[in-house]
Short mmCIF file of C-alpha atoms in Angstrom, two decimals:
data_model
loop_
_atom_site.label_atom_id
_atom_site.label_comp_id
_atom_site.label_asym_id
_atom_site.label_seq_id
_atom_site.Cartn_x
_atom_site.Cartn_y
_atom_site.Cartn_z
CA UNK A 1 12.12 9.31 -20.82
CA UNK A 2 10.68 12.17 -18.78
CA UNK A 3 8.40 10.66 -16.16
CA UNK A 4 6.09 12.52 -13.81
CA UNK A 5 5.09 10.51 -10.76
CA UNK A 6 2.07 11.70 -8.79
CA UNK A 7 1.98 10.65 -5.15
CA UNK A 8 0.26 12.95 -2.70
CA UNK A 9 2.13 11.17 0.10
CA UNK A 10 5.89 10.84 -0.32
CA UNK A 11 8.94 10.61 1.97
CA UNK A 12 9.93 12.10 4.29
CA UNK A 13 6.22 12.45 5.06
CA UNK A 14 5.16 8.81 5.44
CA UNK A 15 1.92 7.29 6.68
CA UNK A 16 1.92 3.94 4.87
CA UNK A 17 3.41 1.70 2.22
CA UNK A 18 2.17 3.46 -0.95
CA UNK A 19 4.49 6.42 -0.53
CA UNK A 20 7.47 4.16 0.19
CA UNK A 21 6.69 2.23 -3.00
CA UNK A 22 6.51 5.49 -4.96
CA UNK A 23 9.87 6.63 -3.61
CA UNK A 24 11.53 3.29 -4.35
CA UNK A 25 10.32 3.23 -7.95
CA UNK A 26 11.06 6.92 -8.56
CA UNK A 27 14.63 6.67 -7.34
CA UNK A 28 15.22 3.42 -9.25
CA UNK A 29 13.96 4.99 -12.47
CA UNK A 30 16.21 8.00 -11.90
CA UNK A 31 19.13 5.66 -11.36
CA UNK A 32 18.36 4.02 -14.70
CA UNK A 33 18.78 7.33 -16.49
CA UNK A 34 15.20 8.57 -16.71
CA UNK A 35 14.28 12.16 -15.85
CA UNK A 36 11.92 11.69 -12.94
CA UNK A 37 9.80 14.38 -11.31
CA UNK A 38 7.43 13.82 -8.39
CA UNK A 39 4.35 15.86 -7.55
CA UNK A 40 3.48 15.47 -3.88
CA UNK A 41 2.17 17.40 -0.86
CA UNK A 42 3.55 18.65 2.41
CA UNK A 43 1.70 19.23 5.70
CA UNK A 44 3.82 22.36 6.23
CA UNK A 45 3.50 25.19 3.65
CA UNK A 46 6.94 26.41 4.72
CA UNK A 47 8.41 23.20 3.26
CA UNK A 48 7.00 23.62 -0.24
CA UNK A 49 9.51 23.07 -3.05
CA UNK A 50 9.29 23.55 -6.82
CA UNK A 51 11.60 21.22 -8.68
CA UNK A 52 14.17 20.76 -5.92
CA UNK A 53 16.48 17.78 -6.47
CA UNK A 54 16.11 14.97 -3.93
CA UNK A 55 17.59 11.49 -4.44
CA UNK A 56 18.07 12.25 -8.13
CA UNK A 57 14.44 13.32 -8.68
CA UNK A 58 12.87 16.74 -9.09
CA UNK A 59 10.35 17.20 -6.29
CA UNK A 60 7.30 19.46 -6.53
CA UNK A 61 6.07 19.51 -2.94
CA UNK A 62 2.94 21.63 -2.55
CA UNK A 63 0.33 22.44 0.07
CA UNK A 64 -3.02 22.54 -1.75
CA UNK A 65 -5.86 24.56 -0.20
CA UNK A 66 -7.93 21.97 1.65
CA UNK A 67 -10.13 21.64 4.72
CA UNK A 68 -7.21 19.56 6.06
CA UNK A 69 -4.08 17.94 4.66
CA UNK A 70 -3.85 14.25 3.63
CA UNK A 71 -1.63 13.74 6.67
CA UNK A 72 -4.42 14.83 9.02
CA UNK A 73 -7.17 12.69 7.45
CA UNK A 74 -7.32 10.23 10.35
CA UNK A 75 -7.89 12.96 12.93
CA UNK A 76 -10.07 15.35 10.92
CA UNK A 77 -13.59 16.02 12.27
CA UNK A 78 -16.39 14.29 10.38
CA UNK A 79 -18.08 17.51 9.28
CA UNK A 80 -15.00 18.52 7.28
CA UNK A 81 -14.74 15.29 5.30
CA UNK A 82 -17.55 15.96 2.74
CA UNK A 83 -16.02 19.37 1.99
CA UNK A 84 -12.58 17.80 1.59
CA UNK A 85 -13.86 15.18 -0.86
CA UNK A 86 -15.78 17.78 -2.85
CA UNK A 87 -12.59 19.81 -3.13
CA UNK A 88 -10.74 16.69 -4.23
CA UNK A 89 -13.24 16.05 -7.01
CA UNK A 90 -14.18 19.50 -8.26
CA UNK A 91 -11.85 22.29 -7.10
CA UNK A 92 -10.52 23.94 -10.28
CA UNK A 93 -7.30 24.81 -8.49
CA UNK A 94 -6.37 21.12 -8.69
CA UNK A 95 -6.37 21.31 -12.48
CA UNK A 96 -4.52 24.62 -12.49
CA UNK A 97 -1.77 23.18 -10.30
CA UNK A 98 -1.41 20.12 -12.50
CA UNK A 99 -1.19 22.33 -15.59
CA UNK A 100 1.65 24.30 -13.98
CA UNK A 101 3.56 21.13 -13.16
CA UNK A 102 2.99 19.65 -16.63
CA UNK A 103 4.21 22.89 -18.22
CA UNK A 104 7.36 22.74 -16.12
CA UNK A 105 8.11 19.01 -16.46
CA UNK A 106 6.78 18.33 -20.00
CA UNK A 107 6.57 14.60 -19.24
CA UNK A 108 6.50 11.81 -21.80
CA UNK A 109 4.71 9.62 -19.29
CA UNK A 110 2.77 9.92 -16.03
CA UNK A 111 2.55 7.36 -13.23
CA UNK A 112 -0.27 8.05 -10.79
CA UNK A 113 0.58 6.37 -7.53
CA UNK A 114 -1.71 8.25 -5.15
CA UNK A 115 -3.70 11.24 -6.35
CA UNK A 116 -6.19 11.68 -3.52
CA UNK A 117 -5.23 14.94 -1.85
CA UNK A 118 -4.05 16.50 -5.11
CA UNK A 119 -7.42 16.19 -6.82
CA UNK A 120 -8.93 13.54 -9.09
CA UNK A 121 -10.08 16.22 -11.51
CA UNK A 122 -6.39 17.03 -12.11
CA UNK A 123 -6.32 13.93 -14.33
CA UNK A 124 -8.21 15.91 -16.97
CA UNK A 125 -5.13 18.10 -17.45
CA UNK A 126 -3.15 14.96 -18.28
CA UNK A 127 -5.84 13.71 -20.61
CA UNK A 128 -6.18 17.01 -22.40
CA UNK A 129 -2.53 16.79 -23.43
CA UNK A 130 -2.75 13.17 -24.55
CA UNK A 131 0.01 12.05 -22.18
CA UNK A 132 0.05 8.27 -21.63
CA UNK A 133 -0.35 7.22 -18.01
CA UNK A 134 -0.44 4.24 -15.67
CA UNK A 135 -2.55 4.32 -12.52
CA UNK A 136 -1.09 2.18 -9.71
CA UNK A 137 -3.87 0.70 -7.57
CA UNK A 138 -2.71 0.70 -3.95
CA UNK A 139 -6.26 0.56 -2.59
CA UNK A 140 -9.94 0.81 -3.56
CA UNK A 141 -9.95 4.60 -3.71
CA UNK A 142 -11.52 4.66 -7.17
CA UNK A 143 -14.67 3.11 -5.71
CA UNK A 144 -14.70 4.07 -2.04
CA UNK A 145 -14.16 7.44 -0.35
CA UNK A 146 -12.68 5.53 2.61
CA UNK A 147 -10.46 3.68 0.11
CA UNK A 148 -11.12 0.31 1.77
CA UNK A 149 -14.82 -0.63 1.40
CA UNK A 150 -14.71 -1.50 5.11
CA UNK A 151 -17.03 0.26 7.56
CA UNK A 152 -18.06 -0.45 11.14
CA UNK A 153 -16.06 -3.65 11.42
CA UNK A 154 -17.24 -5.28 8.22
CA UNK A 155 -16.76 -5.16 4.48
CA UNK A 156 -19.21 -3.34 2.25
CA UNK A 157 -21.23 -5.56 -0.09
CA UNK A 158 -21.76 -2.72 -2.53
CA UNK A 159 -21.30 0.99 -2.98
CA UNK A 160 -23.25 3.40 -0.81
CA UNK A 161 -24.77 6.48 -2.43
CA UNK A 162 -21.83 8.83 -1.73
CA UNK A 163 -19.30 6.27 -2.96
CA UNK A 164 -21.35 5.49 -6.06
CA UNK A 165 -21.53 9.18 -6.94
CA UNK A 166 -17.83 9.69 -6.24
CA UNK A 167 -16.86 6.60 -8.26
CA UNK A 168 -18.82 7.85 -11.25
CA UNK A 169 -17.03 11.20 -11.20
CA UNK A 170 -13.62 9.56 -10.82
CA UNK A 171 -14.28 7.23 -13.74
CA UNK A 172 -15.25 10.20 -15.90
CA UNK A 173 -11.90 11.79 -15.14
CA UNK A 174 -10.08 8.54 -15.91
CA UNK A 175 -11.83 8.33 -19.26
CA UNK A 176 -10.38 11.72 -20.15
CA UNK A 177 -7.02 9.95 -20.50
CA UNK A 178 -7.00 8.12 -23.81
CA UNK A 179 -3.74 6.23 -23.26
CA UNK A 180 -4.21 4.66 -19.84
CA UNK A 181 -3.31 1.42 -18.09
CA UNK A 182 -3.46 0.02 -14.57
CA UNK A 183 -1.00 -1.76 -12.29
CA UNK A 184 -2.21 -3.61 -9.22
CA UNK A 185 0.06 -5.37 -6.72
CA UNK A 186 -2.56 -8.12 -6.40
CA UNK A 187 -5.10 -9.78 -8.66
CA UNK A 188 -7.59 -9.75 -5.79
CA UNK A 189 -7.53 -5.95 -5.52
CA UNK A 190 -7.90 -5.60 -9.28
CA UNK A 191 -10.86 -7.99 -9.40
CA UNK A 192 -12.55 -6.23 -6.50
CA UNK A 193 -12.21 -2.91 -8.28
CA UNK A 194 -13.37 -4.36 -11.60
CA UNK A 195 -16.60 -5.51 -9.98
CA UNK A 196 -17.56 -1.87 -9.43
CA UNK A 197 -15.58 0.08 -12.05
CA UNK A 198 -15.00 -0.71 -15.76
CA UNK A 199 -11.22 -0.63 -15.42
CA UNK A 200 -11.11 -3.95 -17.26
CA UNK A 201 -11.65 -1.98 -20.45
CA UNK A 202 -8.04 -0.83 -20.11
CA UNK A 203 -4.75 -2.77 -20.04
CA UNK A 204 -4.36 -4.19 -16.52
CA UNK A 205 -1.21 -5.75 -15.07
CA UNK A 206 -0.26 -7.36 -11.77
CA UNK A 207 3.12 -6.15 -10.54
CA UNK A 208 4.20 -6.38 -6.90
CA UNK A 209 5.33 -3.14 -5.29
CA UNK A 210 9.09 -2.77 -5.84
CA UNK A 211 9.87 -2.25 -2.19
CA UNK A 212 13.03 -2.98 -0.28
CA UNK A 213 13.41 -3.42 3.43
CA UNK A 214 16.26 -2.94 5.90
CA UNK A 215 18.37 -5.98 6.66
CA UNK A 216 18.36 -7.12 10.29
CA UNK A 217 21.21 -5.85 12.44
CA UNK A 218 21.01 -8.83 14.79
CA UNK A 219 21.71 -12.50 14.32
CA UNK A 220 19.05 -15.15 14.68
CA UNK A 221 18.87 -16.99 17.98
CA UNK A 222 16.73 -20.08 18.42
CA UNK A 223 14.42 -20.44 21.42
CA UNK A 224 12.29 -23.14 23.00
CA UNK A 225 9.34 -20.77 23.23
CA UNK A 226 7.47 -20.24 19.94
CA UNK A 227 7.72 -16.52 19.19
CA UNK A 228 4.66 -15.20 17.35
CA UNK A 229 4.67 -11.75 15.77
CA UNK A 230 2.04 -9.26 14.59
CA UNK A 231 3.10 -6.12 12.70
CA UNK A 232 0.56 -3.55 11.56
CA UNK A 233 -2.13 -1.11 12.41
CA UNK A 234 -4.25 -1.84 15.47
CA UNK A 235 -7.60 -1.53 13.77
CA UNK A 236 -10.58 -3.88 13.48
CA UNK A 237 -10.00 -4.37 9.73
CA UNK A 238 -6.69 -6.08 10.53
CA UNK A 239 -8.41 -8.85 12.50
CA UNK A 240 -6.23 -8.36 15.57
CA UNK A 241 -9.24 -8.94 17.80
CA UNK A 242 -9.74 -12.35 16.15
CA UNK A 243 -6.12 -13.24 16.83
CA UNK A 244 -6.13 -12.07 20.45
CA UNK A 245 -9.35 -13.92 21.23
CA UNK A 246 -7.99 -17.06 19.58
CA UNK A 247 -4.77 -16.96 21.59
CA UNK A 248 -6.58 -16.17 24.83
CA UNK A 249 -8.51 -19.45 24.52
CA UNK A 250 -5.44 -21.66 24.06
CA UNK A 251 -4.29 -24.26 26.57
CA UNK A 252 -2.20 -22.36 29.17
CA UNK A 253 0.38 -25.16 28.98
CA UNK A 254 1.35 -24.15 25.43
CA UNK A 255 4.59 -22.18 25.42
CA UNK A 256 4.44 -19.06 23.22
CA UNK A 257 4.67 -15.28 23.16
CA UNK A 258 3.08 -12.69 20.87
CA UNK A 259 4.87 -9.43 20.10
CA UNK A 260 2.47 -6.80 18.78
CA UNK A 261 4.21 -4.04 16.81
CA UNK A 262 2.09 -1.08 15.78
CA UNK A 263 -0.45 1.41 16.98
CA UNK A 264 -3.93 2.49 16.01
CA UNK A 265 -7.41 3.45 17.17
CA UNK A 266 -8.07 0.15 18.96
CA UNK A 267 -4.74 -0.04 20.78
CA UNK A 268 -5.97 1.26 24.14
CA UNK A 269 -8.91 -1.14 24.23
CA UNK A 270 -6.80 -4.19 23.40
CA UNK A 271 -4.03 -3.21 25.81
CA UNK A 272 -6.60 -2.92 28.57
CA UNK A 273 -8.12 -6.30 27.76
CA UNK A 274 -5.01 -8.34 26.98
CA UNK A 275 -2.03 -6.33 28.21
CA UNK A 276 -1.69 -8.33 31.43
CA UNK A 277 -1.63 -11.71 29.65
CA UNK A 278 1.75 -13.40 30.13
CA UNK A 279 2.02 -14.08 26.39
CA UNK A 280 1.05 -10.61 25.09
CA UNK A 281 3.65 -7.87 24.59
CA UNK A 282 2.48 -4.56 23.09
CA UNK A 283 5.40 -2.56 21.69
CA UNK A 284 3.55 0.34 20.03
CA UNK A 285 4.90 1.97 16.88
CA UNK A 286 8.44 0.91 15.97
CA UNK A 287 10.83 1.69 13.11
CA UNK A 288 11.24 -0.43 9.99
CA UNK A 289 14.68 -1.38 11.25
CA UNK A 290 13.20 -2.57 14.54
CA UNK A 291 10.62 -4.60 12.60
CA UNK A 292 13.44 -6.32 10.69
CA UNK A 293 15.30 -7.09 13.89
CA UNK A 294 12.17 -8.45 15.60
CA UNK A 295 11.39 -10.60 12.56
CA UNK A 296 14.86 -12.13 12.68
CA UNK A 297 14.11 -13.57 16.12
CA UNK A 298 10.50 -14.55 15.58
CA UNK A 299 9.15 -17.90 14.42
CA UNK A 300 5.84 -17.01 12.74
CA UNK A 301 4.25 -13.81 11.44
CA UNK A 302 0.48 -13.62 11.91
CA UNK A 303 -1.64 -11.62 9.43
CA UNK A 304 -5.30 -12.15 10.45
CA UNK A 305 -6.89 -9.42 8.28
CA UNK A 306 -10.64 -9.58 7.78
CA UNK A 307 -10.81 -7.08 4.90
CA UNK A 308 -9.64 -7.33 1.31
CA UNK A 309 -5.91 -6.68 1.83
CA UNK A 310 -4.13 -5.72 -1.38
CA UNK A 311 -0.53 -6.97 -1.11
CA UNK A 312 0.71 -6.50 2.46
CA UNK A 313 4.32 -5.38 2.48
CA UNK A 314 4.81 -6.90 5.92
CA UNK A 315 4.32 -10.36 4.40
CA UNK A 316 6.92 -9.71 1.73
CA UNK A 317 9.36 -8.37 4.31
CA UNK A 318 8.84 -11.47 6.45
CA UNK A 319 9.29 -13.93 3.58
CA UNK A 320 12.46 -12.17 2.44
CA UNK A 321 13.86 -12.85 5.92
CA UNK A 322 12.63 -16.45 5.86
CA UNK A 323 9.91 -15.85 8.43
CA UNK A 324 6.91 -18.10 7.70
CA UNK A 325 3.48 -16.44 7.61
CA UNK A 326 0.09 -17.54 8.85
CA UNK A 327 -2.41 -15.34 7.04
CA UNK A 328 -6.09 -15.02 6.27
CA UNK A 329 -7.38 -16.71 3.13
CA UNK A 330 -8.60 -13.36 1.84
CA UNK A 331 -7.66 -10.61 -0.61
CA UNK A 332 -4.11 -10.64 -1.91
CA UNK A 333 -2.69 -12.64 1.01
CA UNK A 334 -3.04 -16.06 -0.73
CA UNK A 335 -1.09 -14.64 -3.67
CA UNK A 336 1.93 -14.33 -1.37
CA UNK A 337 1.41 -17.15 1.14
CA UNK A 338 1.33 -20.64 -0.35
CA UNK A 339 -0.38 -22.96 2.11
CA UNK A 340 2.03 -25.60 3.35
CA UNK A 341 4.96 -24.09 1.44
CA UNK A 342 6.01 -20.78 3.02
CA UNK A 343 3.18 -20.48 5.51
CA UNK A 344 -0.40 -21.38 6.27
CA UNK A 345 -3.76 -19.91 5.27
CA UNK A 346 -6.61 -19.70 7.77
CA UNK A 347 -10.28 -18.75 7.38
CA UNK A 348 -10.57 -14.99 7.74
CA UNK A 349 -12.51 -13.82 10.78
CA UNK A 350 -12.90 -17.26 12.38
CA UNK A 351 -11.65 -17.33 15.95
CA UNK A 352 -11.99 -21.11 16.13
CA UNK A 353 -10.07 -21.65 12.89
CA UNK A 354 -7.20 -19.42 14.04
CA UNK A 355 -7.12 -21.06 17.46
CA UNK A 356 -6.98 -24.53 15.92
CA UNK A 357 -4.29 -23.59 13.39
CA UNK A 358 -2.05 -21.92 15.97
CA UNK A 359 -2.56 -24.72 18.50
CA UNK A 360 -1.50 -27.25 15.86
CA UNK A 361 1.77 -25.44 15.26
CA UNK A 362 2.47 -24.91 18.94
CA UNK A 363 1.96 -28.62 19.56
CA UNK A 364 4.46 -29.46 16.81
CA UNK A 365 6.85 -26.51 16.20
CA UNK A 366 9.02 -28.69 13.94
CA UNK A 367 6.53 -27.83 11.17
CA UNK A 368 8.06 -24.35 11.02
CA UNK A 369 11.51 -25.43 9.78
CA UNK A 370 10.50 -26.48 6.23
CA UNK A 371 8.26 -23.41 5.90
CA UNK A 372 11.21 -21.21 6.78
CA UNK A 373 13.50 -23.00 4.33
CA UNK A 374 10.97 -22.64 1.50
CA UNK A 375 10.52 -18.93 2.22
CA UNK A 376 14.26 -18.32 2.11
CA UNK A 377 14.61 -20.27 -1.15
CA UNK A 378 12.14 -18.00 -2.98
CA UNK A 379 13.19 -14.53 -1.91
CA UNK A 380 14.35 -13.62 -5.43
CA UNK A 381 10.81 -13.06 -6.64
CA UNK A 382 10.61 -9.97 -4.42
CA UNK A 383 13.79 -8.29 -5.69
CA UNK A 384 13.31 -4.54 -6.10
CA UNK A 385 15.22 -4.42 -9.39
CA UNK A 386 13.18 -7.25 -10.93
CA UNK A 387 9.86 -5.70 -9.93
CA UNK A 388 10.94 -2.22 -11.04
CA UNK A 389 11.79 -3.61 -14.47
CA UNK A 390 8.32 -5.19 -14.59
CA UNK A 391 6.70 -1.84 -13.81
CA UNK A 392 8.83 -0.10 -16.44
CA UNK A 393 7.81 -2.76 -18.98
CA UNK A 394 4.17 -1.85 -18.36
CA UNK A 395 5.00 1.83 -18.87
CA UNK A 396 6.61 0.96 -22.21
CA UNK A 397 3.57 -1.03 -23.35
CA UNK A 398 1.23 1.87 -22.62
CA UNK A 399 3.65 4.32 -24.21
CA UNK A 400 3.71 2.17 -27.36
CA UNK A 401 0.06 3.05 -27.94
CA UNK A 402 0.64 6.78 -27.54
CA UNK A 403 0.75 9.33 -30.36
CA UNK A 404 3.73 9.12 -32.73
CA UNK A 405 5.09 12.44 -31.45
CA UNK A 406 5.63 10.87 -28.03
CA UNK A 407 6.66 7.38 -29.19
CA UNK A 408 9.38 8.83 -31.40
CA UNK A 409 11.24 10.34 -28.46
CA UNK A 410 14.33 8.43 -27.23
CA UNK A 411 13.69 6.46 -24.05
CA UNK A 412 16.78 6.96 -21.93
CA UNK A 413 17.58 4.06 -19.67
CA UNK A 414 14.94 1.68 -21.06
CA UNK A 415 16.07 -1.94 -21.15
CA UNK A 416 15.07 -4.33 -23.90
#
C-alpha cells in the first residue's frame, strides 16, 4: 500500500510528541513493506528535500511561504498570528503543493498526523481525488487556533469567535474527504472534540500513539529519600504551580526531593520562587535518554496537569519502566493511570488535594512497591508493534469503504 503521511513537524526537527509518533509509525509501516512517503516542513529552506529516502521513507520536506515557520510559533509576535492562520486556512499555494505531492506519490491512503503549518485547505486536494484518509487527533486543533482550548491559566468553556469561525472552515475542508476516519490516543480528547465538531459522524477509534522510548543506561538504586519527578513543559497548563505550592506546604520533617525536568515560559518565575528550596532541583531541558535514566532512579512521577491532556507520553514512558504515576483526574490521564493499581489520581488544580495525597505517600512509602510491580506487569499494552498494528487495522477499515479502484490494489505488508 502506498501511504502518504502528513506531519508538518517531523524529525530531526522536533518540538513535541506528535512528530515522534509520526516518525515511529511511518518507519514501522515502511518496515512492514508499505511504500511510505512523508510530507513535512523545515525551518531552513536550504534543507528542503523532494522524495529523499530517510529511514526507509520518502521525505518531502518543504518550507511553505508563511509569516513564520511552525517551529517559530512560540516566539512569533502576536500581530503575525492572524496572518499566519489565514494563510493556513485559505492560501491557494497550500492546495497547489499538496497536488504536486499527490501527483508524485499517487497514494492509496493518507494519514494526517499534523497538518497545521501545511494548510488545512490542502485537504481539499485529497478529497477531490477520493483518497481515503485517517486524521490522527493529537490535540484540539480542529476546534481551537491555540490547539489546546486553554487561555490565561484556565480552560475555555466554549469557542471564542475566531475559533468558531476557524473550526467551521476546517470542518468544511474535512467534509471534502468522503472516505475519512479519526484516530485519537484518548477517549477524553475525542469526546472533547465531538462536543464542538461533528466528527462523531465519521468512524472514530481510540489507539494509543505507537511510541517507543530509550531504555535506561543505569541500574536502579534504592534510597531512603522518596524521589519525586516531574517531566514536561514549565507552563501553567501543566499544573506545575499547583504541585510546587503543595510541596512547599508539607511538613519539613518529610524526606523527599523533586527533580524538575523541562523548560518553558514559566521556568524563570518558578526557579526564582522555589529554586532555593532544599527539595527542589530544576534541571532544565534534558534528552529523552536522560529522562529514562532519571526515571530509573525515581520513585513517583507527578503529572499535575490542569488542562485536558490527551495521552501524555511521559506517563507511558514511566509505566513502561515501572515508575508509578500520580496524575490529575482529568483528560486522558485516567485512561492510563488506574487509581490504586499503577498510580494514584488526584483532583486537578487542587493544592490541598495534591498536598494530602503526596503527604500520605511520604508518610508510608511502602505503598509504592505494589504500584511499581503492577506497572511493570502491564507494560505489554504499550508495545510499539501492537499499537502500530492497531493503527494499520483502522487504515484498512477506512480503505475498505473506498472506491473499488483503490480497494482492488494489493496491500503489501498488511497482516490479517
